[in-house]
């Protein structure tokens, strides 16, 4: 078989603090019942002050490289997916190469396809490997969403259990304006190592990916880019324009419509039937989205994986975390056909077929 790519290692790292729904109820007007019923989320991890997205990426990458049985200098290409980079520029890829302490300089590509970053990263890694440009690609997805939330430093100390002084009423009112978003997200990094293989049947089969910026305002961060001059202002900060704007219902509808379409596209193109797929790994944005996907595809519980209950939505980190848990937990076995699927801000969506 011609050279193509297969995943030989994976790993992940979460933010340092586990934050159950009950703690968020002390920070704003919400309830454990609402969060569980509407999203399925029970807890999420939040990064310590000073931990950056590239730090979580490095922690995940070190585990993935060790799991692959490689040394960091065996990696000859890095792809880093995030929508919450350490800096406006440069991106996290080069920072990760430096923090990993690689002996030589290698190319590091930053991509930003939000919740589909891992899907786009897989397709790119596969193309780099098939073309002979790279042999061992480190694909990282990491996010620190908590930096988008509107709390001042004392409130973070309370959230982390280091202060007994709860947020002020004013802070609670402000956070409540964004409660539909704050409850959804968690901080984490996930990584896989892909290598060149000629092994028959194993590895990445195909990806069908789509992008359409038509309704980007349904999920975006209004401030912090060149749509304004200057790109950041005190007034924009006061208006809390650093918090993402989200039309939850519209995103929900889009996800439950476009994810099944992407699965159909990749299956049809490769003459694969839904019954052939051992496990579906959907992006984790809302448990109800994945339950609707399951119903649409007519899948029994054991053929679709969900872990949003424990991590919330970790955007680009979500799918490598799910993959690692499924491989380590024995849910994906050698020879199994699996399907990654997702939709994210942009909007970008797609599905990837992979044989373990
Ligand atoms: N706690 C309590 N009440 C809340 C909360 C909360 N955290 N959030 C919203 N509510 C209230 C609303 O104010 C509203 O109250 P009202 O009826 O008095 O006006 C009520 O709950 C219903 O709000 P809706 O927004 O209609 O609730 P919905 O059922 O749509 O659920 C949710 C909201 C969970 C955000 C859902 O729409 C969703 O998950 N959408 C998809 C989000 C998504 O996938 N985002 C992708 C991110 S991916 C990426 O690329 C970054």
GROMACS .gro file of C-alpha atoms and ligand atoms in nm:
model
  407
    1UNK     CA    1   0.000   0.000   0.000
    2UNK     CA    2   0.116   0.356  -0.068
    3UNK     CA    3   0.254   0.564   0.217
    4UNK     CA    4  -0.013   0.714   0.438
    5UNK     CA    5  -0.042   0.813   0.805
    6UNK     CA    6  -0.137   0.635   1.122
    7UNK     CA    7  -0.160   0.746   1.483
    8UNK     CA    8   0.106   0.582   1.700
    9UNK     CA    9   0.064   0.773   2.025
   10UNK     CA   10  -0.171   1.005   2.210
   11UNK     CA   11  -0.193   1.194   2.536
   12UNK     CA   12  -0.371   1.479   2.709
   13UNK     CA   13  -0.351   1.722   2.998
   14UNK     CA   14  -0.626   1.924   3.161
   15UNK     CA   15  -0.628   2.256   3.342
   16UNK     CA   16  -0.513   2.216   3.702
   17UNK     CA   17  -0.845   2.288   3.877
   18UNK     CA   18  -1.152   2.067   3.860
   19UNK     CA   19  -1.457   2.295   3.879
   20UNK     CA   20  -1.789   2.120   3.942
   21UNK     CA   21  -2.117   2.282   3.839
   22UNK     CA   22  -2.185   2.361   4.206
   23UNK     CA   23  -1.886   2.601   4.216
   24UNK     CA   24  -2.012   2.790   3.910
   25UNK     CA   25  -2.345   2.832   4.090
   26UNK     CA   26  -2.157   3.043   4.348
   27UNK     CA   27  -2.013   3.264   4.072
   28UNK     CA   28  -2.333   3.353   3.884
   29UNK     CA   29  -2.702   3.274   3.855
   30UNK     CA   30  -2.712   2.916   3.728
   31UNK     CA   31  -2.793   2.571   3.862
   32UNK     CA   32  -2.644   2.222   3.847
   33UNK     CA   33  -2.979   2.096   3.722
   34UNK     CA   34  -2.991   2.344   3.431
   35UNK     CA   35  -2.634   2.270   3.324
   36UNK     CA   36  -2.681   1.889   3.339
   37UNK     CA   37  -3.017   1.890   3.165
   38UNK     CA   38  -2.925   2.132   2.887
   39UNK     CA   39  -2.565   2.027   2.826
   40UNK     CA   40  -2.482   1.702   3.010
   41UNK     CA   41  -2.180   1.870   3.173
   42UNK     CA   42  -2.104   1.788   3.538
   43UNK     CA   43  -1.759   1.942   3.577
   44UNK     CA   44  -1.476   2.096   3.374
   45UNK     CA   45  -1.108   2.174   3.435
   46UNK     CA   46  -0.980   2.530   3.453
   47UNK     CA   47  -0.615   2.631   3.412
   48UNK     CA   48  -0.418   2.799   3.692
   49UNK     CA   49  -0.335   3.167   3.642
   50UNK     CA   50  -0.019   3.178   3.432
   51UNK     CA   51  -0.068   2.840   3.263
   52UNK     CA   52  -0.092   2.908   2.891
   53UNK     CA   53  -0.242   2.720   2.599
   54UNK     CA   54   0.105   2.622   2.476
   55UNK     CA   55   0.184   2.487   2.826
   56UNK     CA   56  -0.116   2.252   2.810
   57UNK     CA   57  -0.013   2.164   2.455
   58UNK     CA   58   0.339   2.077   2.572
   59UNK     CA   59   0.207   1.857   2.857
   60UNK     CA   60  -0.016   1.667   2.616
   61UNK     CA   61   0.259   1.646   2.352
   62UNK     CA   62   0.513   1.499   2.594
   63UNK     CA   63   0.268   1.221   2.681
   64UNK     CA   64   0.182   1.153   2.317
   65UNK     CA   65   0.549   1.135   2.212
   66UNK     CA   66   0.627   0.896   2.500
   67UNK     CA   67   0.320   0.688   2.414
   68UNK     CA   68   0.444   0.667   2.054
   69UNK     CA   69   0.778   0.533   2.179
   70UNK     CA   70   0.958   0.825   2.011
   71UNK     CA   71   1.192   1.096   2.131
   72UNK     CA   72   1.097   1.459   2.086
   73UNK     CA   73   1.366   1.503   1.820
   74UNK     CA   74   1.207   1.229   1.609
   75UNK     CA   75   0.922   1.473   1.541
   76UNK     CA   76   0.979   1.655   1.212
   77UNK     CA   77   0.658   1.862   1.186
   78UNK     CA   78   0.422   2.024   1.437
   79UNK     CA   79   0.062   2.125   1.378
   80UNK     CA   80  -0.094   2.326   1.661
   81UNK     CA   81  -0.470   2.387   1.659
   82UNK     CA   82  -0.621   2.643   1.896
   83UNK     CA   83  -0.870   2.930   1.902
   84UNK     CA   84  -0.725   3.060   2.231
   85UNK     CA   85  -0.352   3.118   2.158
   86UNK     CA   86  -0.106   3.252   2.416
   87UNK     CA   87  -0.065   3.571   2.210
   88UNK     CA   88  -0.234   3.755   1.924
   89UNK     CA   89   0.087   3.656   1.744
   90UNK     CA   90   0.298   3.448   1.719
   91UNK     CA   91   0.092   3.131   1.730
   92UNK     CA   92   0.150   2.845   1.972
   93UNK     CA   93   0.339   2.610   1.734
   94UNK     CA   94   0.679   2.776   1.763
   95UNK     CA   95   0.631   2.827   2.139
   96UNK     CA   96   0.565   2.455   2.174
   97UNK     CA   97   0.881   2.366   1.980
   98UNK     CA   98   1.081   2.589   2.216
   99UNK     CA   99   0.915   2.464   2.533
  100UNK     CA  100   0.957   2.100   2.431
  101UNK     CA  101   1.329   2.176   2.406
  102UNK     CA  102   1.378   2.027   2.060
  103UNK     CA  103   1.740   2.028   1.952
  104UNK     CA  104   1.673   2.137   1.594
  105UNK     CA  105   1.430   2.375   1.431
  106UNK     CA  106   1.138   2.211   1.257
  107UNK     CA  107   0.831   2.357   1.084
  108UNK     CA  108   0.539   2.438   1.314
  109UNK     CA  109   0.205   2.520   1.156
  110UNK     CA  110  -0.066   2.704   1.348
  111UNK     CA  111  -0.423   2.633   1.247
  112UNK     CA  112  -0.747   2.772   1.384
  113UNK     CA  113  -1.054   2.578   1.292
  114UNK     CA  114  -1.192   2.590   1.648
  115UNK     CA  115  -1.381   2.269   1.736
  116UNK     CA  116  -1.276   2.108   1.408
  117UNK     CA  117  -0.906   2.191   1.451
  118UNK     CA  118  -0.822   1.825   1.512
  119UNK     CA  119  -1.008   1.715   1.195
  120UNK     CA  120  -0.831   1.973   0.978
  121UNK     CA  121  -0.503   1.886   1.151
  122UNK     CA  122  -0.547   1.516   1.070
  123UNK     CA  123  -0.608   1.591   0.703
  124UNK     CA  124  -0.305   1.822   0.687
  125UNK     CA  125  -0.079   1.575   0.871
  126UNK     CA  126  -0.187   1.299   0.635
  127UNK     CA  127  -0.110   1.516   0.330
  128UNK     CA  128   0.233   1.609   0.468
  129UNK     CA  129   0.314   1.244   0.531
  130UNK     CA  130   0.177   1.118   0.198
  131UNK     CA  131   0.377   1.380   0.008
  132UNK     CA  132   0.696   1.278   0.185
  133UNK     CA  133   0.732   1.623   0.346
  134UNK     CA  134   0.717   1.479   0.698
  135UNK     CA  135   0.757   1.142   0.866
  136UNK     CA  136   0.646   1.197   1.226
  137UNK     CA  137   0.387   1.472   1.274
  138UNK     CA  138   0.291   1.596   1.621
  139UNK     CA  139  -0.069   1.722   1.609
  140UNK     CA  140  -0.173   1.924   1.913
  141UNK     CA  141  -0.507   2.079   2.005
  142UNK     CA  142  -0.518   2.294   2.318
  143UNK     CA  143  -0.738   2.564   2.467
  144UNK     CA  144  -0.761   2.792   2.766
  145UNK     CA  145  -1.117   2.916   2.730
  146UNK     CA  146  -1.123   3.050   3.084
  147UNK     CA  147  -0.917   3.351   2.971
  148UNK     CA  148  -1.228   3.461   2.779
  149UNK     CA  149  -1.440   3.483   3.092
  150UNK     CA  150  -1.511   3.815   3.264
  151UNK     CA  151  -1.396   3.760   3.624
  152UNK     CA  152  -1.138   3.985   3.794
  153UNK     CA  153  -0.838   3.827   3.981
  154UNK     CA  154  -1.012   3.794   4.325
  155UNK     CA  155  -1.296   3.593   4.170
  156UNK     CA  156  -1.047   3.346   4.023
  157UNK     CA  157  -0.895   3.301   4.370
  158UNK     CA  158  -1.242   3.214   4.497
  159UNK     CA  159  -1.306   2.978   4.206
  160UNK     CA  160  -0.979   2.797   4.282
  161UNK     CA  161  -1.070   2.766   4.654
  162UNK     CA  162  -0.788   2.993   4.776
  163UNK     CA  163  -1.011   3.274   4.901
  164UNK     CA  164  -1.329   3.286   5.108
  165UNK     CA  165  -1.443   3.610   4.948
  166UNK     CA  166  -1.709   3.531   4.685
  167UNK     CA  167  -1.758   3.747   4.375
  168UNK     CA  168  -1.944   4.073   4.432
  169UNK     CA  169  -2.307   4.106   4.327
  170UNK     CA  170  -2.191   4.323   4.038
  171UNK     CA  171  -1.952   4.051   3.919
  172UNK     CA  172  -2.226   3.789   3.949
  173UNK     CA  173  -2.463   4.000   3.739
  174UNK     CA  174  -2.192   4.045   3.474
  175UNK     CA  175  -2.108   3.671   3.462
  176UNK     CA  176  -2.477   3.580   3.447
  177UNK     CA  177  -2.498   3.767   3.114
  178UNK     CA  178  -2.259   3.505   2.975
  179UNK     CA  179  -2.375   3.200   3.170
  180UNK     CA  180  -2.484   3.005   2.862
  181UNK     CA  181  -2.118   3.013   2.745
  182UNK     CA  182  -1.928   2.999   3.075
  183UNK     CA  183  -2.088   2.667   3.173
  184UNK     CA  184  -1.994   2.502   2.842
  185UNK     CA  185  -1.617   2.530   2.820
  186UNK     CA  186  -1.315   2.368   2.985
  187UNK     CA  187  -0.936   2.404   2.954
  188UNK     CA  188  -0.724   2.116   2.819
  189UNK     CA  189  -0.469   2.001   2.565
  190UNK     CA  190  -0.468   1.683   2.360
  191UNK     CA  191  -0.208   1.548   2.119
  192UNK     CA  192  -0.140   1.263   1.881
  193UNK     CA  193   0.169   1.156   1.687
  194UNK     CA  194   0.111   1.043   1.328
  195UNK     CA  195   0.376   0.850   1.142
  196UNK     CA  196   0.433   0.732   0.786
  197UNK     CA  197   0.321   0.374   0.728
  198UNK     CA  198   0.270   0.133   0.441
  199UNK     CA  199   0.065  -0.100   0.661
  200UNK     CA  200  -0.233  -0.230   0.469
  201UNK     CA  201  -0.567  -0.116   0.603
  202UNK     CA  202  -0.440   0.078   0.906
  203UNK     CA  203  -0.444   0.456   0.933
  204UNK     CA  204  -0.627   0.757   0.802
  205UNK     CA  205  -0.867   0.666   0.521
  206UNK     CA  206  -1.026   0.995   0.423
  207UNK     CA  207  -1.150   1.331   0.546
  208UNK     CA  208  -1.444   1.533   0.418
  209UNK     CA  209  -1.415   1.887   0.554
  210UNK     CA  210  -1.622   2.197   0.490
  211UNK     CA  211  -1.602   2.571   0.572
  212UNK     CA  212  -1.852   2.851   0.528
  213UNK     CA  213  -1.816   3.194   0.689
  214UNK     CA  214  -2.170   3.304   0.603
  215UNK     CA  215  -2.308   3.299   0.959
  216UNK     CA  216  -1.985   3.347   1.151
  217UNK     CA  217  -2.155   3.602   1.380
  218UNK     CA  218  -2.348   3.315   1.539
  219UNK     CA  219  -2.025   3.224   1.721
  220UNK     CA  220  -1.733   3.464   1.740
  221UNK     CA  221  -1.532   3.703   1.956
  222UNK     CA  222  -1.618   4.059   1.843
  223UNK     CA  223  -1.301   4.231   1.969
  224UNK     CA  224  -0.932   4.157   1.933
  225UNK     CA  225  -0.892   4.164   1.555
  226UNK     CA  226  -0.847   4.397   1.261
  227UNK     CA  227  -1.221   4.452   1.219
  228UNK     CA  228  -1.160   4.740   1.461
  229UNK     CA  229  -0.894   5.006   1.491
  230UNK     CA  230  -0.728   4.983   1.736
  231UNK     CA  231  -0.790   4.611   1.762
  232UNK     CA  232  -0.847   4.646   2.136
  233UNK     CA  233  -0.986   4.940   2.338
  234UNK     CA  234  -1.085   5.016   2.695
  235UNK     CA  235  -1.444   5.068   2.577
  236UNK     CA  236  -1.454   4.725   2.413
  237UNK     CA  237  -1.321   4.572   2.734
  238UNK     CA  238  -1.589   4.753   2.934
  239UNK     CA  239  -1.851   4.615   2.698
  240UNK     CA  240  -1.703   4.268   2.769
  241UNK     CA  241  -1.651   4.217   2.397
  242UNK     CA  242  -1.374   3.970   2.468
  243UNK     CA  243  -1.636   3.715   2.567
  244UNK     CA  244  -1.754   3.509   2.269
  245UNK     CA  245  -2.094   3.595   2.122
  246UNK     CA  246  -2.298   3.281   2.068
  247UNK     CA  247  -2.638   3.210   1.919
  248UNK     CA  248  -2.668   2.874   2.095
  249UNK     CA  249  -2.983   2.757   1.922
  250UNK     CA  250  -2.846   2.830   1.575
  251UNK     CA  251  -2.515   2.651   1.651
  252UNK     CA  252  -2.711   2.357   1.789
  253UNK     CA  253  -2.929   2.330   1.476
  254UNK     CA  254  -2.628   2.356   1.249
  255UNK     CA  255  -2.443   2.082   1.439
  256UNK     CA  256  -2.726   1.830   1.432
  257UNK     CA  257  -2.780   1.890   1.058
  258UNK     CA  258  -2.426   1.919   0.922
  259UNK     CA  259  -2.249   1.648   1.124
  260UNK     CA  260  -2.468   1.365   0.984
  261UNK     CA  261  -2.422   1.515   0.634
  262UNK     CA  262  -2.042   1.509   0.673
  263UNK     CA  263  -2.054   1.147   0.791
  264UNK     CA  264  -2.265   1.055   0.489
  265UNK     CA  265  -2.022   1.237   0.257
  266UNK     CA  266  -1.713   1.057   0.384
  267UNK     CA  267  -1.887   0.718   0.398
  268UNK     CA  268  -2.034   0.750   0.046
  269UNK     CA  269  -1.701   0.857  -0.102
  270UNK     CA  270  -1.533   0.549   0.045
  271UNK     CA  271  -1.819   0.299  -0.001
  272UNK     CA  272  -1.842   0.244   0.373
  273UNK     CA  273  -2.170   0.168   0.549
  274UNK     CA  274  -2.260   0.309   0.892
  275UNK     CA  275  -2.272  -0.051   1.021
  276UNK     CA  276  -1.902  -0.089   0.931
  277UNK     CA  277  -1.801   0.183   1.178
  278UNK     CA  278  -1.720   0.041   1.522
  279UNK     CA  279  -1.717   0.374   1.707
  280UNK     CA  280  -1.814   0.736   1.640
  281UNK     CA  281  -1.614   1.005   1.820
  282UNK     CA  282  -1.811   1.327   1.789
  283UNK     CA  283  -1.692   1.668   1.906
  284UNK     CA  284  -1.818   1.737   2.258
  285UNK     CA  285  -2.012   2.067   2.254
  286UNK     CA  286  -2.336   1.953   2.413
  287UNK     CA  287  -2.448   1.602   2.511
  288UNK     CA  288  -2.789   1.672   2.358
  289UNK     CA  289  -2.627   1.743   2.019
  290UNK     CA  290  -2.457   1.404   2.032
  291UNK     CA  291  -2.775   1.230   2.148
  292UNK     CA  292  -2.956   1.374   1.844
  293UNK     CA  293  -2.670   1.261   1.620
  294UNK     CA  294  -2.695   0.913   1.773
  295UNK     CA  295  -3.069   0.907   1.706
  296UNK     CA  296  -3.030   1.029   1.348
  297UNK     CA  297  -2.771   0.760   1.276
  298UNK     CA  298  -2.966   0.495   1.471
  299UNK     CA  299  -2.668   0.400   1.686
  300UNK     CA  300  -2.670   0.197   2.008
  301UNK     CA  301  -2.499   0.365   2.306
  302UNK     CA  302  -2.182   0.160   2.272
  303UNK     CA  303  -2.106   0.294   1.922
  304UNK     CA  304  -2.082   0.662   2.018
  305UNK     CA  305  -1.838   0.805   2.272
  306UNK     CA  306  -1.913   1.097   2.504
  307UNK     CA  307  -1.698   1.248   2.779
  308UNK     CA  308  -1.838   1.603   2.794
  309UNK     CA  309  -1.971   1.520   3.141
  310UNK     CA  310  -1.614   1.538   3.278
  311UNK     CA  311  -1.441   1.800   3.063
  312UNK     CA  312  -1.703   2.031   2.910
  313UNK     CA  313  -1.623   2.151   2.559
  314UNK     CA  314  -1.245   2.171   2.520
  315UNK     CA  315  -1.266   2.273   2.149
  316UNK     CA  316  -0.948   2.163   1.963
  317UNK     CA  317  -0.845   1.935   2.252
  318UNK     CA  318  -1.173   1.743   2.256
  319UNK     CA  319  -1.113   1.478   1.991
  320UNK     CA  320  -0.754   1.382   2.083
  321UNK     CA  321  -0.871   1.343   2.445
  322UNK     CA  322  -1.163   1.123   2.336
  323UNK     CA  323  -0.933   0.916   2.113
  324UNK     CA  324  -0.680   0.866   2.394
  325UNK     CA  325  -0.950   0.759   2.639
  326UNK     CA  326  -1.102   0.514   2.390
  327UNK     CA  327  -0.769   0.355   2.300
  328UNK     CA  328  -0.651   0.330   2.661
  329UNK     CA  329  -0.994   0.212   2.778
  330UNK     CA  330  -1.004  -0.067   2.516
  331UNK     CA  331  -1.301   0.084   2.331
  332UNK     CA  332  -1.097   0.106   2.010
  333UNK     CA  333  -0.917  -0.211   1.909
  334UNK     CA  334  -0.673  -0.294   1.632
  335UNK     CA  335  -0.858  -0.307   1.301
  336UNK     CA  336  -1.161  -0.106   1.420
  337UNK     CA  337  -1.300   0.152   1.181
  338UNK     CA  338  -1.374   0.478   1.363
  339UNK     CA  339  -1.525   0.808   1.257
  340UNK     CA  340  -1.433   1.149   1.402
  341UNK     CA  341  -1.694   1.418   1.339
  342UNK     CA  342  -1.736   1.779   1.448
  343UNK     CA  343  -1.861   2.131   1.386
  344UNK     CA  344  -1.717   2.455   1.515
  345UNK     CA  345  -1.707   2.832   1.487
  346UNK     CA  346  -1.631   2.964   1.146
  347UNK     CA  347  -1.832   2.762   1.062
  348UNK     CA  348  -1.618   2.457   0.987
  349UNK     CA  349  -1.742   2.099   0.997
  350UNK     CA  350  -1.645   1.757   0.873
  351UNK     CA  351  -1.583   1.390   0.933
  352UNK     CA  352  -1.272   1.169   0.919
  353UNK     CA  353  -1.257   0.792   0.871
  354UNK     CA  354  -0.973   0.613   1.043
  355UNK     CA  355  -0.876   0.245   1.076
  356UNK     CA  356  -0.697   0.161   1.403
  357LIG     N1  357  -2.802   2.860   3.377
  357LIG     C1  358  -2.931   2.885   3.392
  357LIG     N2  359  -3.010   2.932   3.296
  357LIG     C2  360  -2.953   2.958   3.177
  357LIG     C3  361  -2.817   2.933   3.153
  357LIG     C4  362  -2.740   2.882   3.259
  357LIG     N3  363  -2.609   2.856   3.246
  357LIG     N4  364  -2.789   2.968   3.026
  357LIG     C5  365  -2.902   3.012   2.970
  357LIG     N5  366  -3.002   3.006   3.062
  357LIG     C6  367  -3.142   3.043   3.047
  357LIG     C7  368  -3.162   3.149   2.941
  357LIG     O1  369  -3.143   3.277   2.995
  357LIG     C8  370  -3.306   3.124   2.901
  357LIG     O2  371  -3.389   3.181   2.999
  357LIG     P1  372  -3.532   3.244   2.955
  357LIG     O3  373  -3.611   3.130   2.898
  357LIG     O4  374  -3.585   3.299   3.084
  357LIG     O5  375  -3.498   3.348   2.853
  357LIG     C9  376  -3.320   2.971   2.915
  357LIG     O6  377  -3.213   2.929   3.000
  357LIG    C10  378  -3.312   2.900   2.785
  357LIG     O7  379  -3.197   2.949   2.715
  357LIG     P2  380  -3.160   2.899   2.573
  357LIG     O8  381  -3.040   2.973   2.527
  357LIG     O9  382  -3.282   2.901   2.489
  357LIG    O10  383  -3.121   2.747   2.607
  357LIG     P3  384  -3.086   2.631   2.510
  357LIG    O11  385  -3.172   2.515   2.537
  357LIG    O12  386  -3.070   2.675   2.368
  357LIG    O13  387  -2.942   2.589   2.563
  357LIG    C11  388  -2.711   2.606   2.505
  357LIG    C12  389  -2.834   2.682   2.553
  357LIG    C13  390  -2.674   2.504   2.609
  357LIG    C14  391  -2.599   2.706   2.493
  357LIG    C15  392  -2.741   2.536   2.371
  357LIG    O14  393  -2.807   2.625   2.285
  357LIG    C16  394  -2.618   2.483   2.303
  357LIG    O15  395  -2.546   2.403   2.357
  357LIG     N6  396  -2.593   2.528   2.179
  357LIG    C17  397  -2.476   2.482   2.107
  357LIG    C18  398  -2.356   2.552   2.161
  357LIG    C19  399  -2.234   2.504   2.091
  357LIG    O16  400  -2.230   2.399   2.033
  357LIG     N7  401  -2.132   2.583   2.093
  357LIG    C20  402  -2.023   2.538   2.016
  357LIG    C21  403  -1.906   2.587   2.064
  357LIG     S1  404  -1.801   2.521   1.948
  357LIG    C22  405  -1.676   2.621   1.901
  357LIG    O17  406  -1.636   2.616   1.790
  357LIG    C23  407  -1.619   2.713   1.999
   0.00000   0.00000   0.00000
